[in-house]
Coordinates of C-alpha atoms in Angstrom, one line a residue:
X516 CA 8.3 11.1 -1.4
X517 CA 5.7 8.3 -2.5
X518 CA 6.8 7.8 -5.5
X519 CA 10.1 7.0 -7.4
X520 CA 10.3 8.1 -10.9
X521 CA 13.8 7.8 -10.9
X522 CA 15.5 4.1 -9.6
X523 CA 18.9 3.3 -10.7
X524 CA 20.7 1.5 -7.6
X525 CA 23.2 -0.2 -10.0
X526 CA 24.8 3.1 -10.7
X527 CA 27.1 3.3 -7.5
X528 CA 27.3 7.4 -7.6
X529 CA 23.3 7.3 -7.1
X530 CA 23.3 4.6 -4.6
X531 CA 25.6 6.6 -2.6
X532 CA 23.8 9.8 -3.1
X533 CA 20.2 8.9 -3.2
X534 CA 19.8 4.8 -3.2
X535 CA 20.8 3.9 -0.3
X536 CA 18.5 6.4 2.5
X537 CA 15.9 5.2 0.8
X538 CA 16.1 1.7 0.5
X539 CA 17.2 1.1 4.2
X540 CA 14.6 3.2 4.9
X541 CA 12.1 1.0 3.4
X542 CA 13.7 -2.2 4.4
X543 CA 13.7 -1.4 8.2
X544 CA 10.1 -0.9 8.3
X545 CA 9.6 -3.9 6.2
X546 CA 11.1 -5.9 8.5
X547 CA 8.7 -5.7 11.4
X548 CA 5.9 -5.4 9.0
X549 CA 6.7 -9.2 7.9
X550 CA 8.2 -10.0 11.5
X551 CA 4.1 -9.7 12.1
X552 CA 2.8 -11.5 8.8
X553 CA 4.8 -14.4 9.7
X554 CA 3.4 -14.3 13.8
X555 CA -0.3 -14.0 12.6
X556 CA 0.4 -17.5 10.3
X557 CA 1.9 -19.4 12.7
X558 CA 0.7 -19.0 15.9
X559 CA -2.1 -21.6 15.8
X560 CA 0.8 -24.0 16.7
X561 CA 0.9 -22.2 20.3
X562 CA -2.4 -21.4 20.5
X563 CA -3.6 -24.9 19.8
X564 CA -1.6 -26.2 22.5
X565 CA -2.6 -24.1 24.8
X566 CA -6.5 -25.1 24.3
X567 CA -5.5 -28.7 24.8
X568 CA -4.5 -27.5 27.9
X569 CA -7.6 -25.6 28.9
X570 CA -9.2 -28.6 28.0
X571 CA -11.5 -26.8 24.8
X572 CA -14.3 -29.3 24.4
X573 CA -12.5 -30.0 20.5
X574 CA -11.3 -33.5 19.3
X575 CA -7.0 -33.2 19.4
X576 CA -7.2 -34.1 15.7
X577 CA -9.6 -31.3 14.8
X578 CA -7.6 -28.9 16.7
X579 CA -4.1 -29.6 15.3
X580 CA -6.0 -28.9 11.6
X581 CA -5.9 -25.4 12.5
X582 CA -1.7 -25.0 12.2
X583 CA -2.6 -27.4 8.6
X584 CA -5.0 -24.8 7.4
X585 CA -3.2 -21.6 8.0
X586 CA -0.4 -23.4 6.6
X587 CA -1.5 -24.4 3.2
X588 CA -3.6 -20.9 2.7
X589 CA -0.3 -18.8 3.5
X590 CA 1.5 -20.9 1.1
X591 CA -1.4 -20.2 -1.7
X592 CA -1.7 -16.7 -1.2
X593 CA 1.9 -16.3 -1.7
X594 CA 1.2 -16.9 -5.8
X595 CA -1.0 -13.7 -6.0
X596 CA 0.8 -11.8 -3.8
X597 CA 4.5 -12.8 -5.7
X598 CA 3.0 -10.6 -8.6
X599 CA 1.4 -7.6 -6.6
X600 CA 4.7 -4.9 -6.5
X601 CA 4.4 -4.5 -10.4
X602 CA 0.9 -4.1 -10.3
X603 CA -0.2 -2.0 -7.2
X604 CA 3.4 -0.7 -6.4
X605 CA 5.4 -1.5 -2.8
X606 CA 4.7 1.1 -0.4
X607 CA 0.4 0.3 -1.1
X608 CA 0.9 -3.6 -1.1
X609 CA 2.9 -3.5 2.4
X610 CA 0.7 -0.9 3.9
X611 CA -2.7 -2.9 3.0
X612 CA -1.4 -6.5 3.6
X613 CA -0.1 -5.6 7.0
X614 CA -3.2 -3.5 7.7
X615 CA -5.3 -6.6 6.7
X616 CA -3.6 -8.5 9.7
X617 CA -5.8 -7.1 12.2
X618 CA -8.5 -8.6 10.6
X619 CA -8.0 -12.3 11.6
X620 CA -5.9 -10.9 15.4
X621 CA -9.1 -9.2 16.4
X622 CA -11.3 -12.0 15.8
X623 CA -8.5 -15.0 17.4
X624 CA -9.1 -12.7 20.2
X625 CA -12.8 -12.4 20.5
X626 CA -13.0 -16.2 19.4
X627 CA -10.7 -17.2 22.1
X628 CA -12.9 -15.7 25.1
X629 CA -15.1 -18.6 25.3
X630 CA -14.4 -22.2 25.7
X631 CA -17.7 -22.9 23.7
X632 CA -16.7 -21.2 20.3
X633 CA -17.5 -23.9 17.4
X634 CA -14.4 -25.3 16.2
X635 CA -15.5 -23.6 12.7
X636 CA -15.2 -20.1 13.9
X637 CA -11.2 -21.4 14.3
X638 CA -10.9 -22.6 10.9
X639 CA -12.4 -19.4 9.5
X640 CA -9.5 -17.3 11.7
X641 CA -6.9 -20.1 10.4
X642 CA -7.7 -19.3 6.9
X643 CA -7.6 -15.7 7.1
X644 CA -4.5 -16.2 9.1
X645 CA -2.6 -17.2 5.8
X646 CA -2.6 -13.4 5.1
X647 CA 0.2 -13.2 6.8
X648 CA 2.3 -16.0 5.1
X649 CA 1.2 -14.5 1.5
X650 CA 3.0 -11.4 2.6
X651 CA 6.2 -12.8 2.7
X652 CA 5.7 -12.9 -1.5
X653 CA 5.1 -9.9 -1.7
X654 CA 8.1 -8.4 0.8
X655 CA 10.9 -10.3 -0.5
X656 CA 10.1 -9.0 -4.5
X657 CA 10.1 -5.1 -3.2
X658 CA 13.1 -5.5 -1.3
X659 CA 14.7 -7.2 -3.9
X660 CA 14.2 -3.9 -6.3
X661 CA 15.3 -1.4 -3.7
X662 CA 19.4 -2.9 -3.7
X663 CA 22.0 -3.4 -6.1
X664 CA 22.9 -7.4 -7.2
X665 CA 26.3 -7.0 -4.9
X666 CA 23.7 -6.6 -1.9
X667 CA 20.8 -8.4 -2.3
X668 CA 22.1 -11.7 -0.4
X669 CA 22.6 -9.4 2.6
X670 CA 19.2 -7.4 2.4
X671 CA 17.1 -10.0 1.1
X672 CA 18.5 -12.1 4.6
X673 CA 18.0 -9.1 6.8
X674 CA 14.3 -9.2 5.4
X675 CA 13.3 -12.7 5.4
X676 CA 15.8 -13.7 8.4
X677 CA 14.4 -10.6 10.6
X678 CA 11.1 -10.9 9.0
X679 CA 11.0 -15.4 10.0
X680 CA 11.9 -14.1 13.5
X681 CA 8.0 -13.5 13.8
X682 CA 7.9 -17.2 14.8
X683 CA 10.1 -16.9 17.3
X684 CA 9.0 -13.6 19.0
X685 CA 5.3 -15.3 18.8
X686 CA 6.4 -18.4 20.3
X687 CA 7.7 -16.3 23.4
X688 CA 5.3 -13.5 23.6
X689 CA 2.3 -15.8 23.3
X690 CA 2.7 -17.7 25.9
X691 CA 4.0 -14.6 28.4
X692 CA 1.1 -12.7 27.7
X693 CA -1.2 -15.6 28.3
X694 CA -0.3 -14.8 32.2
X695 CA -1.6 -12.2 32.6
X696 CA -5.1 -10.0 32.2
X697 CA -3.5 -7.0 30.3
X698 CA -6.1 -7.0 28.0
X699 CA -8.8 -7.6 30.4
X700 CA -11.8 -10.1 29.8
X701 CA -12.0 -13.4 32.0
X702 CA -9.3 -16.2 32.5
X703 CA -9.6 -19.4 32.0
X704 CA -8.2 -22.3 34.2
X705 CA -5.1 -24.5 33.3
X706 CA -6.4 -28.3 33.4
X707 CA -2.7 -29.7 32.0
X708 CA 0.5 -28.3 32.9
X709 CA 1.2 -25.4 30.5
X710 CA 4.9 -23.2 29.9
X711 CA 6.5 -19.7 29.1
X712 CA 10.2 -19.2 28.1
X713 CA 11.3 -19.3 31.7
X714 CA 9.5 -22.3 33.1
X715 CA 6.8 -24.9 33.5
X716 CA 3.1 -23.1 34.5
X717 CA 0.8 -25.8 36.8
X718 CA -2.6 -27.0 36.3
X719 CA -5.5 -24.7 38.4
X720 CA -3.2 -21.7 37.3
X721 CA -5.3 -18.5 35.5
X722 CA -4.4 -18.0 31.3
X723 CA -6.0 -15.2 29.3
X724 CA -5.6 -17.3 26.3
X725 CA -7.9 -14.6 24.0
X726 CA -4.3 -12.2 24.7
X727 CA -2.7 -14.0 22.0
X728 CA -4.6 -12.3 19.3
X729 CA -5.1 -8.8 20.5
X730 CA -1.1 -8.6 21.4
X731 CA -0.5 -8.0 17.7
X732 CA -2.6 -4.7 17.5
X733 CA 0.0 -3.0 19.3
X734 CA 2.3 -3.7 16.9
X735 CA 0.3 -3.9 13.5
X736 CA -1.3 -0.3 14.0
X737 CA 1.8 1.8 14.3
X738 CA 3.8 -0.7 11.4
X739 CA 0.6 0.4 9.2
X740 CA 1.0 4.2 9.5
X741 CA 4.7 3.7 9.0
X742 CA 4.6 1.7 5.7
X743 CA 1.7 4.4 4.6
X744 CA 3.8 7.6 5.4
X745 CA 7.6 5.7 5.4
X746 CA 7.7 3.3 2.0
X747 CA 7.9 4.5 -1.2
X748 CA 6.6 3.2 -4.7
X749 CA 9.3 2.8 -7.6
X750 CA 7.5 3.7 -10.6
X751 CA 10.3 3.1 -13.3
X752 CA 9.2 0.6 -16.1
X753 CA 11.1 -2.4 -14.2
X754 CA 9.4 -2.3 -11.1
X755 CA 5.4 -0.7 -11.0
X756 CA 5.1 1.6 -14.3
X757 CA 1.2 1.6 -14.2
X758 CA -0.3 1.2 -10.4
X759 CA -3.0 3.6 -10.5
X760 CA -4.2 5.2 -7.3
X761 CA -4.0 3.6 -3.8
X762 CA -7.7 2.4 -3.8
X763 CA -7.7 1.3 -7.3
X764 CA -4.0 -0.7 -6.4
X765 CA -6.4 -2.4 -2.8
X766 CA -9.1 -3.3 -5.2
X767 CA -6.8 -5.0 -7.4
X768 CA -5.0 -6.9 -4.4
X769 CA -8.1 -7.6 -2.8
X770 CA -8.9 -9.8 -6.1
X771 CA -6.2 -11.5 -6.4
X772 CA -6.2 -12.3 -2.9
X773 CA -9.6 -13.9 -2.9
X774 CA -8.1 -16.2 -6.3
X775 CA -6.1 -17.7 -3.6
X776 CA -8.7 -18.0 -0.6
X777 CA -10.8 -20.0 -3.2
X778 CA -8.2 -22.4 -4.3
X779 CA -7.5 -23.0 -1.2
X780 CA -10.3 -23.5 0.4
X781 CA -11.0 -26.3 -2.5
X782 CA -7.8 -28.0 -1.4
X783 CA -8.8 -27.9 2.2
X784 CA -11.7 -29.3 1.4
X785 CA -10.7 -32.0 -0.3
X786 CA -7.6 -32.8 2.1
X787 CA -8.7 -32.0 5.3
X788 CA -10.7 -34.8 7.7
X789 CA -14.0 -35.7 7.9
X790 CA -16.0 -33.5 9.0
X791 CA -14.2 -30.7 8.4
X792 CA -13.7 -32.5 4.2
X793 CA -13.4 -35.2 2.2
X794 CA -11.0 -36.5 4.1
X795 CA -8.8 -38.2 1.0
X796 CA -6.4 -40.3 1.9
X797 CA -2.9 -39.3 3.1
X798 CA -1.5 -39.5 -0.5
X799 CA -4.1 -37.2 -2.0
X800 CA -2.3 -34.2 -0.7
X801 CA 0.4 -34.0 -3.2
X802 CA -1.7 -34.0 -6.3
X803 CA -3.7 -31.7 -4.3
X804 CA -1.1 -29.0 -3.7
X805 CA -0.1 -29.4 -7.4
X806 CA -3.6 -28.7 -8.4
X807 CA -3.3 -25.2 -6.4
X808 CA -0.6 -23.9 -7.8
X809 CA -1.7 -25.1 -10.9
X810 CA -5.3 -23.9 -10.3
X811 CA -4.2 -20.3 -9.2
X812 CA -2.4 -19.6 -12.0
X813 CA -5.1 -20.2 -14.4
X814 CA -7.1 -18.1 -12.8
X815 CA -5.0 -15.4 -11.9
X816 CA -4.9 -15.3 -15.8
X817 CA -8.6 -14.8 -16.5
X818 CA -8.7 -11.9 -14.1
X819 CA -10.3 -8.8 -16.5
X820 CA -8.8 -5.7 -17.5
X821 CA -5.1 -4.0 -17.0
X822 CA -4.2 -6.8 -14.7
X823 CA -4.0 -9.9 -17.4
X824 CA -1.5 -8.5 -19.7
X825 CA 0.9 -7.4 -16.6
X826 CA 0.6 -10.8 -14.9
X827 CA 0.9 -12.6 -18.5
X828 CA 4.8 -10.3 -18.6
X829 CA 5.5 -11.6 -15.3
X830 CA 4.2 -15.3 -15.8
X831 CA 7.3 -15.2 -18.4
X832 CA 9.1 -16.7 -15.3
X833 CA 7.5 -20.2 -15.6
X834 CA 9.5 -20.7 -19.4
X835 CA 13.1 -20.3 -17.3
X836 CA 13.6 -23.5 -16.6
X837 CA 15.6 -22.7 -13.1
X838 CA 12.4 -20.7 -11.8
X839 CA 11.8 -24.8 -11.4
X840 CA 14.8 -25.6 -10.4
X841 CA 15.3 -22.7 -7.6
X842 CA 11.9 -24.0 -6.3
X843 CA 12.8 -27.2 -5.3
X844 CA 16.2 -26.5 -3.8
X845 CA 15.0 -23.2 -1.4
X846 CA 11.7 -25.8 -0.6
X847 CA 14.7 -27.8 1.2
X848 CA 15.5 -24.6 3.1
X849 CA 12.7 -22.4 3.8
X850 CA 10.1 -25.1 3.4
X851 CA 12.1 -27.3 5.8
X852 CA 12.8 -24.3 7.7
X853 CA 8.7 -23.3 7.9
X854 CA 7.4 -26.7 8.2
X855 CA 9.8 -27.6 11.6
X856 CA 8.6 -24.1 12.9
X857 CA 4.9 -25.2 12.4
X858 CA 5.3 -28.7 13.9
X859 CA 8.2 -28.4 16.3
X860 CA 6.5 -27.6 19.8
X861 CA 4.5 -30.5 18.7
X862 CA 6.4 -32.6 17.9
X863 CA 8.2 -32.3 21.3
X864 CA 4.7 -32.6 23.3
X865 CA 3.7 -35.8 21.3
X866 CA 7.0 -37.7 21.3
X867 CA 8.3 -36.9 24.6
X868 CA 5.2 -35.6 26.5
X869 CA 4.0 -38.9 27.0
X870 CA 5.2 -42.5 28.2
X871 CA 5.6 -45.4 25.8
X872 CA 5.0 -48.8 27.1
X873 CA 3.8 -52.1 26.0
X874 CA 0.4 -52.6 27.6
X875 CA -1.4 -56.0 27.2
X876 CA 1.6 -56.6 24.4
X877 CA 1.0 -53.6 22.8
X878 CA 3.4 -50.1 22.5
X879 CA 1.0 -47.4 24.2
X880 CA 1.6 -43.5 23.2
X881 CA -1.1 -42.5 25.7
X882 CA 0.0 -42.3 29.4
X883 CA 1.2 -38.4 30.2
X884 CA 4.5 -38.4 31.1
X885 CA 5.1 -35.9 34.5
X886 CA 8.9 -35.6 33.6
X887 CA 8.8 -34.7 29.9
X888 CA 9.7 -31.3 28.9
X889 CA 7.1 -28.3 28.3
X890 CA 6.6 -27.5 24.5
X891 CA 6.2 -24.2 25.0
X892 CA 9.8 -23.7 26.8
X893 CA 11.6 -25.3 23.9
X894 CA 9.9 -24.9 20.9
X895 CA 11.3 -21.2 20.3
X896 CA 14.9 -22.5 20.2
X897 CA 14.7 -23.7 16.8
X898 CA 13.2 -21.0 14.8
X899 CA 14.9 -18.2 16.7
X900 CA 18.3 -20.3 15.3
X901 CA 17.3 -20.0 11.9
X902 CA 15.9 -17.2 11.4
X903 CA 18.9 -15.0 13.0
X904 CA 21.4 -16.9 10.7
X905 CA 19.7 -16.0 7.8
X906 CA 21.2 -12.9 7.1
X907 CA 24.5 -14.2 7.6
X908 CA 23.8 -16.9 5.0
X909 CA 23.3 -14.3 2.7
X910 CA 26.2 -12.4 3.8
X911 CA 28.7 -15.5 3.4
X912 CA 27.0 -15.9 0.4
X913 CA 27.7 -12.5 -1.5
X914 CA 31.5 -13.2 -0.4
X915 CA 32.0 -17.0 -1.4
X916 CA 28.9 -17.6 -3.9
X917 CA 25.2 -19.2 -3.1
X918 CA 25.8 -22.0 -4.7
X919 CA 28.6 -23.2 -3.0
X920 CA 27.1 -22.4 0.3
X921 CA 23.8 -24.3 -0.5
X922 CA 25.8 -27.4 -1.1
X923 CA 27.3 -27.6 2.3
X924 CA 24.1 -26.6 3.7
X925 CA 22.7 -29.8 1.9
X926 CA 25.2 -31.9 3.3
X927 CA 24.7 -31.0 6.8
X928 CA 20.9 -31.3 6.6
X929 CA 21.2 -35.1 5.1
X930 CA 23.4 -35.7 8.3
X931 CA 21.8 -33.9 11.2
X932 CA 17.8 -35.4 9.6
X933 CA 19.5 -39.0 9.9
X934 CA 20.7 -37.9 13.6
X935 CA 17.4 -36.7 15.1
X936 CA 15.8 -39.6 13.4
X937 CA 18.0 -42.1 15.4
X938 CA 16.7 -40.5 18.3
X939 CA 13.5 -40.3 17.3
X940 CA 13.1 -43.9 17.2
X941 CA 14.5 -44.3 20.5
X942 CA 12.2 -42.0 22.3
X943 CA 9.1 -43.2 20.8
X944 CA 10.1 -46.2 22.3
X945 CA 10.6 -45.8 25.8
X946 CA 8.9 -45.2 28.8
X947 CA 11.3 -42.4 29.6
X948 CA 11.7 -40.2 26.4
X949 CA 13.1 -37.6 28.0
X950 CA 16.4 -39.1 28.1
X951 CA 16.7 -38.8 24.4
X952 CA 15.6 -35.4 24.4
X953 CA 18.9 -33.5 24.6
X954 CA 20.3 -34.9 21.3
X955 CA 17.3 -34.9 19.4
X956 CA 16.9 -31.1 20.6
X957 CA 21.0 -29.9 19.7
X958 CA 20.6 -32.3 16.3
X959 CA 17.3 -30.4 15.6
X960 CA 19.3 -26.9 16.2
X961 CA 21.7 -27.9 13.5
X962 CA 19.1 -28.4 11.1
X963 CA 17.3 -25.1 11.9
X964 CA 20.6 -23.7 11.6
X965 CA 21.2 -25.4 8.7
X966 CA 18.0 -24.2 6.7
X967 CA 18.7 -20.4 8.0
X968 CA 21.8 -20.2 6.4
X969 CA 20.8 -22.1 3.3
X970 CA 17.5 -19.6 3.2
X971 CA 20.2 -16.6 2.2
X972 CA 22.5 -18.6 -0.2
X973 CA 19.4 -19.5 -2.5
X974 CA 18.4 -15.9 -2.3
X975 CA 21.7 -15.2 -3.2
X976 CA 21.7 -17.6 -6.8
X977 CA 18.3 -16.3 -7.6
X978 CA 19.4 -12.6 -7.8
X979 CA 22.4 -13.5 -9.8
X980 CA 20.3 -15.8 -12.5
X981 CA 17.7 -14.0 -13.1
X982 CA 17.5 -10.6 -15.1
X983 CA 15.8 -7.6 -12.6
X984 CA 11.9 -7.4 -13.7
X985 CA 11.9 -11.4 -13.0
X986 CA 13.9 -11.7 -10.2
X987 CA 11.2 -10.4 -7.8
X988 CA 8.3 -12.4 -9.1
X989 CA 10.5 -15.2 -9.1
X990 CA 11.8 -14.9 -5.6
X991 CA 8.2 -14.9 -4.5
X992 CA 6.7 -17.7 -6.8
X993 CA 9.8 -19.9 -5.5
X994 CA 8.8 -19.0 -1.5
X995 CA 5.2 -19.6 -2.6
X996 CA 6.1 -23.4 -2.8
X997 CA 8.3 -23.7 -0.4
X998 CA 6.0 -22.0 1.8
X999 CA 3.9 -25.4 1.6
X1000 CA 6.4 -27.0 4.0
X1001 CA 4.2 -25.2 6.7
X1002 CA 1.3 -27.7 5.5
X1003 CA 3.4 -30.6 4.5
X1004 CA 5.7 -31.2 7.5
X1005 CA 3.3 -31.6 10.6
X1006 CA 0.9 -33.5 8.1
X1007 CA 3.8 -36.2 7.0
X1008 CA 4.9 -35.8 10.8
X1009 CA 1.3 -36.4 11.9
X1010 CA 1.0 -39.4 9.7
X1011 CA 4.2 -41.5 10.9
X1012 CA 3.2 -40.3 14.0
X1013 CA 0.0 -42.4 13.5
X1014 CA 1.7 -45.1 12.2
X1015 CA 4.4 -45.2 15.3
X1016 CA 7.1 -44.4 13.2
X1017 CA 8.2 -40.7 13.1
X1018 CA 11.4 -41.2 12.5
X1019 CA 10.6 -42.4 8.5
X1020 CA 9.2 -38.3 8.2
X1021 CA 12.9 -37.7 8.8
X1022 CA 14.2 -40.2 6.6
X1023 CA 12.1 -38.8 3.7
X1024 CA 13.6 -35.5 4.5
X1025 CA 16.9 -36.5 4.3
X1026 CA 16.0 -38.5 1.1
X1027 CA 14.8 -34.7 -0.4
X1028 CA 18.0 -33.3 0.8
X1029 CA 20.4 -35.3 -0.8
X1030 CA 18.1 -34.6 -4.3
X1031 CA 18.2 -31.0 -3.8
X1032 CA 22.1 -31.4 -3.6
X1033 CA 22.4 -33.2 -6.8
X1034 CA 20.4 -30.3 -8.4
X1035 CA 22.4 -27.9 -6.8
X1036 CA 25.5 -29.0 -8.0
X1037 CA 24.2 -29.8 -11.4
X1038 CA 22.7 -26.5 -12.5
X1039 CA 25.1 -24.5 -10.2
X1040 CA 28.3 -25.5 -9.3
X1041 CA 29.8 -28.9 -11.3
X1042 CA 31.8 -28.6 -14.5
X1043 CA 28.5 -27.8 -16.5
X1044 CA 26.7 -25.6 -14.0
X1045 CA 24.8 -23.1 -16.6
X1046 CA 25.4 -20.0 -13.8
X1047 CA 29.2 -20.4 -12.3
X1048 CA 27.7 -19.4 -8.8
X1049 CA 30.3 -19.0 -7.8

């Protein structure tokens, strides 16, 4: 049951016989497989407010680098792992990457124990927490060979869309199971006023902060076993011809992951503050990020043996032009999409958590403010929004075209980005933000929404312009940069944040949009569009 010598979902008398068990079979234990991957990446953005809370003895700039680190390595680890289904098959890649998740949710729950772990333990748990976000790379291309064209929009949104709700379910189970001991070990005590879903949680109250890691075992053990004895391996000469056996196919992911740990770690290094790097100036970080993807590449190519000449047949999908083009436009979706998730909660604590008031006849950002609203209550909204519209992105677009539906979504990003900038500005002016909050919160729904939907329609163009063996590496090479977004976002946020204007991040953003829209129509759905999508 393994293995598939025999795949052929385009032929609709085998889909209906044999295809389609199968492939739901392996989706729906996909799902919560990546539904983990994207939990482990992200929840540094809960857990990192939650020390400033328990008042960690770490500078708030050093501690907000943590979200910035797993964000950038989940983004580089999606290049290897965009390539691994051809060359260690689907049912080893999901079992091992998700298997390889309990690495960095053991240790965030040893790390988090004491009050007096050195902020570089963190970093190291960041970085291996990018696992996760590689694994999206690697999902998306096996799913994509399991279902005909007519159905990928639909199954490739059930995937991601199901698969992004990790953000969500992290951002609500982290904080509930910080209330309580189930896991034993000591609490610590709240010194700021913390939040769950369903309310505000005062100062001097108990948190077993080192829960947020350990949670995930009870998920990531039985999802293991079910991907090793539930998935399958298509070994036809489209999809993984030549994997080898199960150890030899870990070995070779296991390489190519660590190509990705080390170019990341360079561009850390060079990005990231002093002490922590080189601290290069705020610019720095796009040549940077080009030098990544540029850098893994290359080296992904010198990798010895049976490897090189598969990844130099896959690689085929940097001479298409619209493996380029597809990049930029799903970066406005899924790297807006990503990026707000990772900065969101906050964004709300920063801009509305605190007063702002001239003091000696200057605008202070310092002074708590006892009515603004908890983070952790809100910052769920958002995510949850997008990621459950997904699939019916991708479902509206199989009926109407992804094209078409990626324009609108364009259009309504420009407008609701220029919205929750207007109210932005007005918050991070006043000495009671919390009166702009409700219509920077619904305007910042539409957005998520916006990007959800527009996360299935670009799925949906990329199955229809690219021939089979290159639509899955390209589906993950084009999530690898987007994936970025979770590193870009709260930097360029952090920075106009710094510079008391947050509202130009959203400007910029809507500037990108209305790019993306041009392209969009250009390649896709003007009078020359090259692919009539529809």
């Amino acid at each position: 049951m393994t293995d598939l010598k025999t795949w052929d979902v385009e032929n609709d008398q085998f889909w209906q016989t044999t295809g389609k068990q199968v492939a739901n079979r392996n989706l729906w234990i996909s799902i919560p497989s990546l539904l983990c991957g994207f939990a482990v990446w992200l929840y540094w953005g809960i857990i990192s407010v939650q020390m400033l809370n328990l008042g960690f003895p770490i500078p708030k700039a050093e501690l907000f680098t943590l979200t910035a680190i797993a964000g950038l390595t989940g983004a580089t680890l999606r290049i290897p792992s965009s390539f691994f289904i051809r060359i260690a098959g689907g049912r080893n890649t999901i079992f091992f990457t998700t298997a390889l998740l309990m690495i960095p949710a053991i240790g965030t729950g040893f790390a988090l124990q004491s009050i007096d772990t050195p902020l570089w333990v963190f970093q190291l748990l960041a970085f291996l927490s990018g696992i996760g976000g590689g694994n999206f790379a690697s999902s998306m291309s096996n799913i994509s060979f399991f279902f005909p064209k007519r159905q990928q929009g639909l199954a490739l949104g059930l995937n991601a869309g199901l698969g992004n709700a990790g953000v969500t379910t992290m951002q609500i189970l982290v904080p509930l199971v910080m209330t309580f001991g189930v896991f034993g070990g000591e609490p610590m005590i709240l010194e700021n006023t913390s939040g769950t879903l369903i309310g505000k949680i005062p100062a001097g109250s108990e948190t077993w902060i080192h829960n947020a890691g350990f949670v995930w075992l009870l998920l990531l053990i039985p999802l293991a076993l079910a991907g090793w004895f539930g998935m399958n391996n298509i070994r036809t000469e489209a999809v993984s011809p030549n994997i080898g056996s199960p150890a030899g196919a870990f070995g070779k992911i296991s390489g190519m992951l660590a190509v990705g740990f080390l170019t990341a770690a360079a561009g850390l290094y060079i990005i990231l503050p002093q002490p922590v790097g080189l601290g290069a100036p705020d610019w720095a970080k796009w040549p940077v990020i080009g030098g990544i993807l540029l850098g893994t590449v290359l080296l992904l190519k010198l990798i010895p043996g049976e490897i090189k000449p598969n990844l130099q047949r896959q690689f085929r999908i940097f001479s298409n032009k619209h493996t380029w083009i597809m990049s930029v436009i799903y970066t406005m979706t899924f790297g807006s999409f990503i990026g707000f998730s990772a900065g969101f909660a906050l964004a709300i604590k920063v801009v509305f958590g605190y007063q702002h008031v001239m003091v000696d006849g200057a605008l202070t950002h310092d002074i708590v403010n006892p009515d603004g609203p908890s983070a952790l209550m809100y910052a769920w909204m958002g995510p949850f929004i997008g990621a459950l519209i997904r699939p019916v992105g991708g479902w509206i677009a199989d009926k109407v075209g992804g094209a078409l539906v990626t324009g609108i979504v364009a259009i309504v990003m420009i407008a609701s980005s220029l919205g929750v900038a207007y109210y932005l500005k007005l918050a991070y002016s006043s000495a009671t933000p919390q009166e702009f909050f409700i219509p920077f919160l619904l305007l910042f729904l539409v957005l998520f929404a916006a990007t959800g939907i527009g996360n299935g329609s670009t799925f949906r163009t990329i199955a229809m312009v690219f021939d089979k063996e290159q639509a899955g590496p390209a589906l993950g090479w084009t999530s690898a940069v987007a994936a970025y977004g979770a590193f870009v976002i709260p930097q360029v946020f952090g920075e106009q944040i710094k510079a008391a204007t947050p509202e130009m991040a959203l400007y910029g953003f809507a500037l990108f949009y209305a790019g993306c829209l041009v392209l969009n129509w250009w390649y896709y759905l003007g009078p020359k569009a090259e692919f009539r999508n529809p």
